[in-house]
PDB file of C-alpha atoms in Angstrom:
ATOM      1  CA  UNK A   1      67.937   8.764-227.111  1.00  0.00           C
ATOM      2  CA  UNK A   2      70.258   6.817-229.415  1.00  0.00           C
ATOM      3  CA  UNK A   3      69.306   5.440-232.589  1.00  0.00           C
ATOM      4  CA  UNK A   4      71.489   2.426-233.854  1.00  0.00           C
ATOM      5  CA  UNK A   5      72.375   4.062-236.874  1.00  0.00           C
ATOM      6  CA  UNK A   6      73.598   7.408-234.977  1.00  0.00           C
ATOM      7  CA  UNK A   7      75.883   6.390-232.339  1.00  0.00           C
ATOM      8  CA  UNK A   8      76.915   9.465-229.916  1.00  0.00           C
ATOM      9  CA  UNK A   9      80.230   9.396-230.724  1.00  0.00           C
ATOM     10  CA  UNK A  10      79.111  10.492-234.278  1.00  0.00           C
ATOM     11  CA  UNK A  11      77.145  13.118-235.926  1.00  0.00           C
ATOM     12  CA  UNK A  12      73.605  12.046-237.205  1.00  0.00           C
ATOM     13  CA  UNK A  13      73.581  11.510-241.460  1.00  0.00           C
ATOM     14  CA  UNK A  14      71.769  14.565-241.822  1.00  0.00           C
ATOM     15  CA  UNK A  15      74.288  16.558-240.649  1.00  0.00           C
ATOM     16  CA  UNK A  16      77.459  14.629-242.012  1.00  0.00           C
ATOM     17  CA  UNK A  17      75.397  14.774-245.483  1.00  0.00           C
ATOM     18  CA  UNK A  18      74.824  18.884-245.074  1.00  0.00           C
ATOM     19  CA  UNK A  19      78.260  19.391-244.320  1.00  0.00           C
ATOM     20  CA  UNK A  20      79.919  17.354-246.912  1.00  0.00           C
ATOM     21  CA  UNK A  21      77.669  18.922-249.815  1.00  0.00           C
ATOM     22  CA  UNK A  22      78.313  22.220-248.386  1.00  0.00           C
ATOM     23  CA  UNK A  23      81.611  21.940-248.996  1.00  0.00           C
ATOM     24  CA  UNK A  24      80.843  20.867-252.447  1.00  0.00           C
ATOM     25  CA  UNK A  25      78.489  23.674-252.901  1.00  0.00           C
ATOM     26  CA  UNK A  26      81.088  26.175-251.611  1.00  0.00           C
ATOM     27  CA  UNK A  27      83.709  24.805-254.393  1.00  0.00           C
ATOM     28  CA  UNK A  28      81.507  25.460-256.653  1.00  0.00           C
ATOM     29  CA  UNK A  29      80.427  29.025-255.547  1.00  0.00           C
ATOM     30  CA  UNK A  30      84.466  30.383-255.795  1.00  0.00           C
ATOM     31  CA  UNK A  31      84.823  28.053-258.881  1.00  0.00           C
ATOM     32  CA  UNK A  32      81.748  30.142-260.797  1.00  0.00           C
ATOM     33  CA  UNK A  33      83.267  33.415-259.323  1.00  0.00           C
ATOM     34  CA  UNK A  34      87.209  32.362-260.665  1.00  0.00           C
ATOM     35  CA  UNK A  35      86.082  30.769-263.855  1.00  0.00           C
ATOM     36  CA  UNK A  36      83.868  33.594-264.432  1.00  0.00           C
ATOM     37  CA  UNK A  37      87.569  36.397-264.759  1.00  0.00           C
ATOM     38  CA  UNK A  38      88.811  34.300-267.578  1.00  0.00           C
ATOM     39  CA  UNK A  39      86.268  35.228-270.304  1.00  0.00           C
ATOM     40  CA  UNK A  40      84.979  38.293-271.745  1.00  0.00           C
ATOM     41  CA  UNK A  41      83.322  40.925-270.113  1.00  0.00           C
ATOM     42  CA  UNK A  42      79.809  40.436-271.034  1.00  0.00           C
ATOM     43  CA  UNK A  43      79.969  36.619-272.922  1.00  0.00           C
ATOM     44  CA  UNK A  44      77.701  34.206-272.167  1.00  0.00           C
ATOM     45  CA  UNK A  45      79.530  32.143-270.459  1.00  0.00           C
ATOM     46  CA  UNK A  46      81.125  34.714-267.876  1.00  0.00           C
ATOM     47  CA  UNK A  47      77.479  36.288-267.373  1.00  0.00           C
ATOM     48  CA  UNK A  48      76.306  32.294-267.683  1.00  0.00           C
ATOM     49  CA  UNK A  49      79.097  31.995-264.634  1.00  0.00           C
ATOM     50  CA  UNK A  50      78.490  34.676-262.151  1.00  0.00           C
ATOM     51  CA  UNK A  51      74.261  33.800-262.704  1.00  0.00           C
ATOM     52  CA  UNK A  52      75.680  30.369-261.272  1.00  0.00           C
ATOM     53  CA  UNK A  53      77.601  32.031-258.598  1.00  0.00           C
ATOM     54  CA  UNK A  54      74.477  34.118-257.016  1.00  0.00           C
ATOM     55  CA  UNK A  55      71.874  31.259-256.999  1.00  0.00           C
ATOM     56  CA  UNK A  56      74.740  28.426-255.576  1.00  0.00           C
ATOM     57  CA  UNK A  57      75.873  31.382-253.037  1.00  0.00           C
ATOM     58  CA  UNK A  58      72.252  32.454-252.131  1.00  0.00           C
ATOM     59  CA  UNK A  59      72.069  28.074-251.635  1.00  0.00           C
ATOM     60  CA  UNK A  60      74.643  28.149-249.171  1.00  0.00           C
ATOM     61  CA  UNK A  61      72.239  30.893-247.368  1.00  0.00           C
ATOM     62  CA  UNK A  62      69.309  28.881-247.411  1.00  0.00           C
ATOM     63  CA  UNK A  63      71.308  25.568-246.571  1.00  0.00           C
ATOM     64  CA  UNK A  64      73.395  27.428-243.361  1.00  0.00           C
ATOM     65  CA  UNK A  65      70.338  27.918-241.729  1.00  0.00           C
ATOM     66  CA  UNK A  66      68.667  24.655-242.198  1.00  0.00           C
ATOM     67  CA  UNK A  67      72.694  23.335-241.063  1.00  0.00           C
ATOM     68  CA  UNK A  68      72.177  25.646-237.849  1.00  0.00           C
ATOM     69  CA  UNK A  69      68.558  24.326-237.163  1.00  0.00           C
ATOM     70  CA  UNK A  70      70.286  20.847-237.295  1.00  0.00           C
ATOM     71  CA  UNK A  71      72.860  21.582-235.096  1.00  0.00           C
ATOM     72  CA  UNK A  72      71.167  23.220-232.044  1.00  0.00           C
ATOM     73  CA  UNK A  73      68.835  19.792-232.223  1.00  0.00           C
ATOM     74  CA  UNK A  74      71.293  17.710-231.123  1.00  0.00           C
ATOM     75  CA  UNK A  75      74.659  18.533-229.109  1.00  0.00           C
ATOM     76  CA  UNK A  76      78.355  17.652-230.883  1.00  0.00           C
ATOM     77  CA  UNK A  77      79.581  14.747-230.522  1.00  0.00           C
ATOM     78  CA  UNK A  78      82.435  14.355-227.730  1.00  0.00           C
ATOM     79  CA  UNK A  79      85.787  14.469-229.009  1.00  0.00           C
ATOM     80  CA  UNK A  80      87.970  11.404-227.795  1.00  0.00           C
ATOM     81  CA  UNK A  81      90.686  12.172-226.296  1.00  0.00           C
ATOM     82  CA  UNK A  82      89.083  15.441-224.961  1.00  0.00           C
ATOM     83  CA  UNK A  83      91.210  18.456-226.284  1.00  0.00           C
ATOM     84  CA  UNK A  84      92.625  21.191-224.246  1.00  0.00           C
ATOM     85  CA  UNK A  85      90.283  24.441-223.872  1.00  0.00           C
ATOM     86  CA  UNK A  86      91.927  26.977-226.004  1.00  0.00           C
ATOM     87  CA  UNK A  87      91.577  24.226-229.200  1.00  0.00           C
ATOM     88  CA  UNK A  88      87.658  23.692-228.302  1.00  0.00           C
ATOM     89  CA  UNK A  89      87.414  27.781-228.180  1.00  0.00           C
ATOM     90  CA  UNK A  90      89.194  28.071-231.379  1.00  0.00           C
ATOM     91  CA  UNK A  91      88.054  25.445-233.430  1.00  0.00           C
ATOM     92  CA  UNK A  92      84.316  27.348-232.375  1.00  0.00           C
ATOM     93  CA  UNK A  93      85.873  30.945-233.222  1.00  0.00           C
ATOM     94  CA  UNK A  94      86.651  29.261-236.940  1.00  0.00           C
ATOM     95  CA  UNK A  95      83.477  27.562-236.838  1.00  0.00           C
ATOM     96  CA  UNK A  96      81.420  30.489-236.103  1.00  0.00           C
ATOM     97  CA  UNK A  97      83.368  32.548-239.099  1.00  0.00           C
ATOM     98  CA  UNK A  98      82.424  30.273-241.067  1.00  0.00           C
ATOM     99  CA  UNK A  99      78.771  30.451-240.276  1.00  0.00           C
ATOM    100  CA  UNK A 100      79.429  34.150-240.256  1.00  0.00           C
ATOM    101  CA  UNK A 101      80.835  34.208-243.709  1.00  0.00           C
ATOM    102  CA  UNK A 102      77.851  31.256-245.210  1.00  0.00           C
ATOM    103  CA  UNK A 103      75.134  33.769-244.240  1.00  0.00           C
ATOM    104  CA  UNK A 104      77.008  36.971-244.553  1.00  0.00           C
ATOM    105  CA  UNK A 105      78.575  36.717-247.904  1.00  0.00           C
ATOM    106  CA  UNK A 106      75.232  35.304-249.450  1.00  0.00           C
ATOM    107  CA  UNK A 107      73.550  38.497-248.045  1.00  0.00           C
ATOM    108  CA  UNK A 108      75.931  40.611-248.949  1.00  0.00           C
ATOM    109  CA  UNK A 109      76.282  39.559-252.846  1.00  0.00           C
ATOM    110  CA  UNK A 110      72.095  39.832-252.544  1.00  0.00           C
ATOM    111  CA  UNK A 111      72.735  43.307-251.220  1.00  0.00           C
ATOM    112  CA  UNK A 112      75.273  44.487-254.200  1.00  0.00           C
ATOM    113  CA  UNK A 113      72.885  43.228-256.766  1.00  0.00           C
ATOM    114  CA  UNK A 114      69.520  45.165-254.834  1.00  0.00           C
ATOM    115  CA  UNK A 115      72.141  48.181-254.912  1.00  0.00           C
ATOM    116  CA  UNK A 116      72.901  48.109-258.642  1.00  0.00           C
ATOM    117  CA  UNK A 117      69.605  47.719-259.473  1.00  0.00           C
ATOM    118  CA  UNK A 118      70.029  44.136-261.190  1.00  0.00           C
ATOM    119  CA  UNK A 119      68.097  41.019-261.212  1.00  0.00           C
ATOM    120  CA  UNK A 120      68.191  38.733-258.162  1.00  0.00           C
ATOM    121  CA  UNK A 121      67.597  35.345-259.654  1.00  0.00           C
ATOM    122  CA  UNK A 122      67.572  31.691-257.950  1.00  0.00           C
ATOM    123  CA  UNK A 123      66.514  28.866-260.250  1.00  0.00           C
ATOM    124  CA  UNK A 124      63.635  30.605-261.712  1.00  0.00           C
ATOM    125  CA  UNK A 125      62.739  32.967-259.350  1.00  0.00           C
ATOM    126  CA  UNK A 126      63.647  36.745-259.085  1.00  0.00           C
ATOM    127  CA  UNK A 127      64.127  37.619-255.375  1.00  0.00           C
ATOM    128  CA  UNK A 128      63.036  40.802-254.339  1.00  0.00           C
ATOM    129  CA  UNK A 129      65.367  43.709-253.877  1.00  0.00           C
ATOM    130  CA  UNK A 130      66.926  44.352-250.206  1.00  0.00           C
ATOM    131  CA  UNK A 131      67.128  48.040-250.910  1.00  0.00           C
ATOM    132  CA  UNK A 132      66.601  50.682-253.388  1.00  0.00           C
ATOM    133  CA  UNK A 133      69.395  51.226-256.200  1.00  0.00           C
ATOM    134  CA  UNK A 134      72.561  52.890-255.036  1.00  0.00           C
ATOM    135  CA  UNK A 135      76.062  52.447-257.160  1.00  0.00           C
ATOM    136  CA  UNK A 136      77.898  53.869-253.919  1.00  0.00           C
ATOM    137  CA  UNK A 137      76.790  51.423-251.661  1.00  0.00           C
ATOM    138  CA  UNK A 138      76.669  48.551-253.917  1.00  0.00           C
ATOM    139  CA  UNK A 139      80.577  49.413-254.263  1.00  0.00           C
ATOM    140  CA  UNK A 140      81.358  49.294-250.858  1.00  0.00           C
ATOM    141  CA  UNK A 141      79.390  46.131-249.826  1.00  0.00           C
ATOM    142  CA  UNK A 142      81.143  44.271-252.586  1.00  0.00           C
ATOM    143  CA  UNK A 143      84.563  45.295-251.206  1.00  0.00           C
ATOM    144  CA  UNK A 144      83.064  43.834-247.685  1.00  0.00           C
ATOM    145  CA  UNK A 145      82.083  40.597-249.791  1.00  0.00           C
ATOM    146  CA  UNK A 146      85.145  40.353-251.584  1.00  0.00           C
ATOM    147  CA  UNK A 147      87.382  40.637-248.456  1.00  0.00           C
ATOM    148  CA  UNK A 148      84.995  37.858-246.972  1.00  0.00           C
ATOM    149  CA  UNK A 149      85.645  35.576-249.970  1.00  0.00           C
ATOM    150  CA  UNK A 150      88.979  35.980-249.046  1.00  0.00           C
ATOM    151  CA  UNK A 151      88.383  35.177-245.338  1.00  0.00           C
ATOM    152  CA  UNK A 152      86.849  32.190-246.270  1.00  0.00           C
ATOM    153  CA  UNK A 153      89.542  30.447-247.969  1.00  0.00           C
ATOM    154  CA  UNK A 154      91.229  30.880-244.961  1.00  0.00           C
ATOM    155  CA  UNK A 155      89.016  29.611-242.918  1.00  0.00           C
ATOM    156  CA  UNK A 156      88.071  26.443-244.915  1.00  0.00           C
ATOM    157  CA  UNK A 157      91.376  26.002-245.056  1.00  0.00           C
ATOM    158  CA  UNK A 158      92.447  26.150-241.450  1.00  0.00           C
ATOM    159  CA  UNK A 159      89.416  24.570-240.651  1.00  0.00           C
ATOM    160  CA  UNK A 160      90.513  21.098-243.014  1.00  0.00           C
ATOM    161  CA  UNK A 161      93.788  21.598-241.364  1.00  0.00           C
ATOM    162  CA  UNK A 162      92.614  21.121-238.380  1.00  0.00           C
ATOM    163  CA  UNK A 163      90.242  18.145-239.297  1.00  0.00           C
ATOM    164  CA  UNK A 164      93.670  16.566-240.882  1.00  0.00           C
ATOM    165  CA  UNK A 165      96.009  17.637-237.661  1.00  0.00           C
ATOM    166  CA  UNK A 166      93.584  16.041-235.568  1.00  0.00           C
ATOM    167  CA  UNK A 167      93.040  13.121-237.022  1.00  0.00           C
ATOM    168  CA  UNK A 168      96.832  12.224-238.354  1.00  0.00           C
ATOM    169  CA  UNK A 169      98.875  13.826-235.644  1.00  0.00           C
ATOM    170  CA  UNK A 170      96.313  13.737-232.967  1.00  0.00           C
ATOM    171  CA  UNK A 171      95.264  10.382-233.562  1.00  0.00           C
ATOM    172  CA  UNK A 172      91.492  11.709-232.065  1.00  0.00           C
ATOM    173  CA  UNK A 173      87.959  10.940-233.429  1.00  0.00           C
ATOM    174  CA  UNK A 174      87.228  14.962-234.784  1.00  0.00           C
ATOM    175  CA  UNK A 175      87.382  13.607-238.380  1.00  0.00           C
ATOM    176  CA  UNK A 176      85.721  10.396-237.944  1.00  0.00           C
ATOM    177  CA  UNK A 177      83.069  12.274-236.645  1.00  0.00           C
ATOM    178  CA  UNK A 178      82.101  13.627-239.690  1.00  0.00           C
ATOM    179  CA  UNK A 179      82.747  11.047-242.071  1.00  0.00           C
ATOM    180  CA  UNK A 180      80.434   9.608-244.182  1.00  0.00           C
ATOM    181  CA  UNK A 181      79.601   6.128-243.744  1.00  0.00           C
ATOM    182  CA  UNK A 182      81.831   5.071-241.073  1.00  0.00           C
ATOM    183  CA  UNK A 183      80.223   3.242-238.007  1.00  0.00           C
TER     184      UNK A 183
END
C-alpha cells in the first residue's frame, strides 16, 4: 500500500534521505583521509583528521546496514522507460560494489587498527578490537583497504554517471527517483 507522500514511481524519504547523506558522509570520509597527507606526520590536525576518518567510515558501516534493512522493505521503484537487461544487471553489479565496499572498507580500516594494536574510537566510545595485534596483517589489510578506496571512486563515479546518462541522454525517471523533494 501507497502512501500519498510515497508514490511508487519513487523511493520512500527515508531512503532518498539515507542515500543523499551517504554520499555526503562518503565525501567526507576520502576528504579526512586526503586532507589528512598534507600535514605533518604526527600534528594535531593530521592525527585530528584520520580520528575523523575512522568514526565517519565506521558511520558509513552502521548506516549501510540500516540503508540495506530499508531497501529489502520495500521493492525499487520501476524505471520508466524500462531499460534493457544487461543495464538493470549492471547498474546492480555497481550497486552491490558499492555495498560491498560501504561495509567492507569500514571493516577493514577497523581490522588494521585491531592489528596495530591502536585505539578504535567512534564519538566517545572505544570499540573493541577484531583481533589480537599483528603489524603483518595490519599491513596487508590496509593494502586491501586502500585498493578499495580506490575502487570506490570508481564506482561512485560510474555510478553518478549513470544517474546523469540516464536522466539527460535517456530522458528516464532513474534520477528522479531519488531526488529529494520532487513529487
Amino acid at each position: 500500500m501507497m502512501s500519498k507522500n510515497h508514490p511508487e514511481n519513487r523511493y520512500g524519504p527515508l531512503s532518498i534521505g539515507l542515500h543523499w547523506f551517504m554520499l555526503a558522509l562518503l565525501a567526507a570520509v576520502y576528504l579526512c583521509m586526503e586532507l589528512s597527507g598534507t600535514f605533518p606526520k604526527g600534528s594535531d590536525m593530521r592525527n585530528g583528521l584520520r580520528t575523523w576518518h575512522y568514526m565517519l567510515g565506521l558511520s558509513v558501516f552502521v548506516l549501510a546496514w540500516l540503508r540495506l534493512a530499508v531497501n529489502l522493505r520495500r521493492r525499487a521503484p520501476p524505471i520508466n522507460p524500462a531499460p534493457p537487461l544487461w543495464q538493470s544487471r549492471l547498474a546492480w553489479l555497481v550497486q552491490a560494489g558499492l555495498y560491498a565496499l560501504m561495509i567492507g572498507l569500514p571493516l577493514a580500516g577497523w581490522l588494521v587498527l585491531s592489528a596495530r594494536g591502536q585505539p578504535i574510537p567512534f564519538f566517545g566510545l572505544q570499540l573493541p578490537a577484531l583481533m589480537v595485534e599483528n603489524k603483518g596483517a595490519a599491513d596487508w589489510i590496509k593494502e586491501i583497504h586502500e585498493a578499495g578506496a580506490t575502487a570506490g571512486y570508481f564506482l561512485v563515479g560510474l555510478h553518478a554517471l549513470a544517474a546523469l546518462y540516464h536522466h539527460y541522454l535517456l530522458r528516464d525517471n532513474t534520477l528522479a527517483r531519488m531526488l529529494p523533494g520532487r513529487r
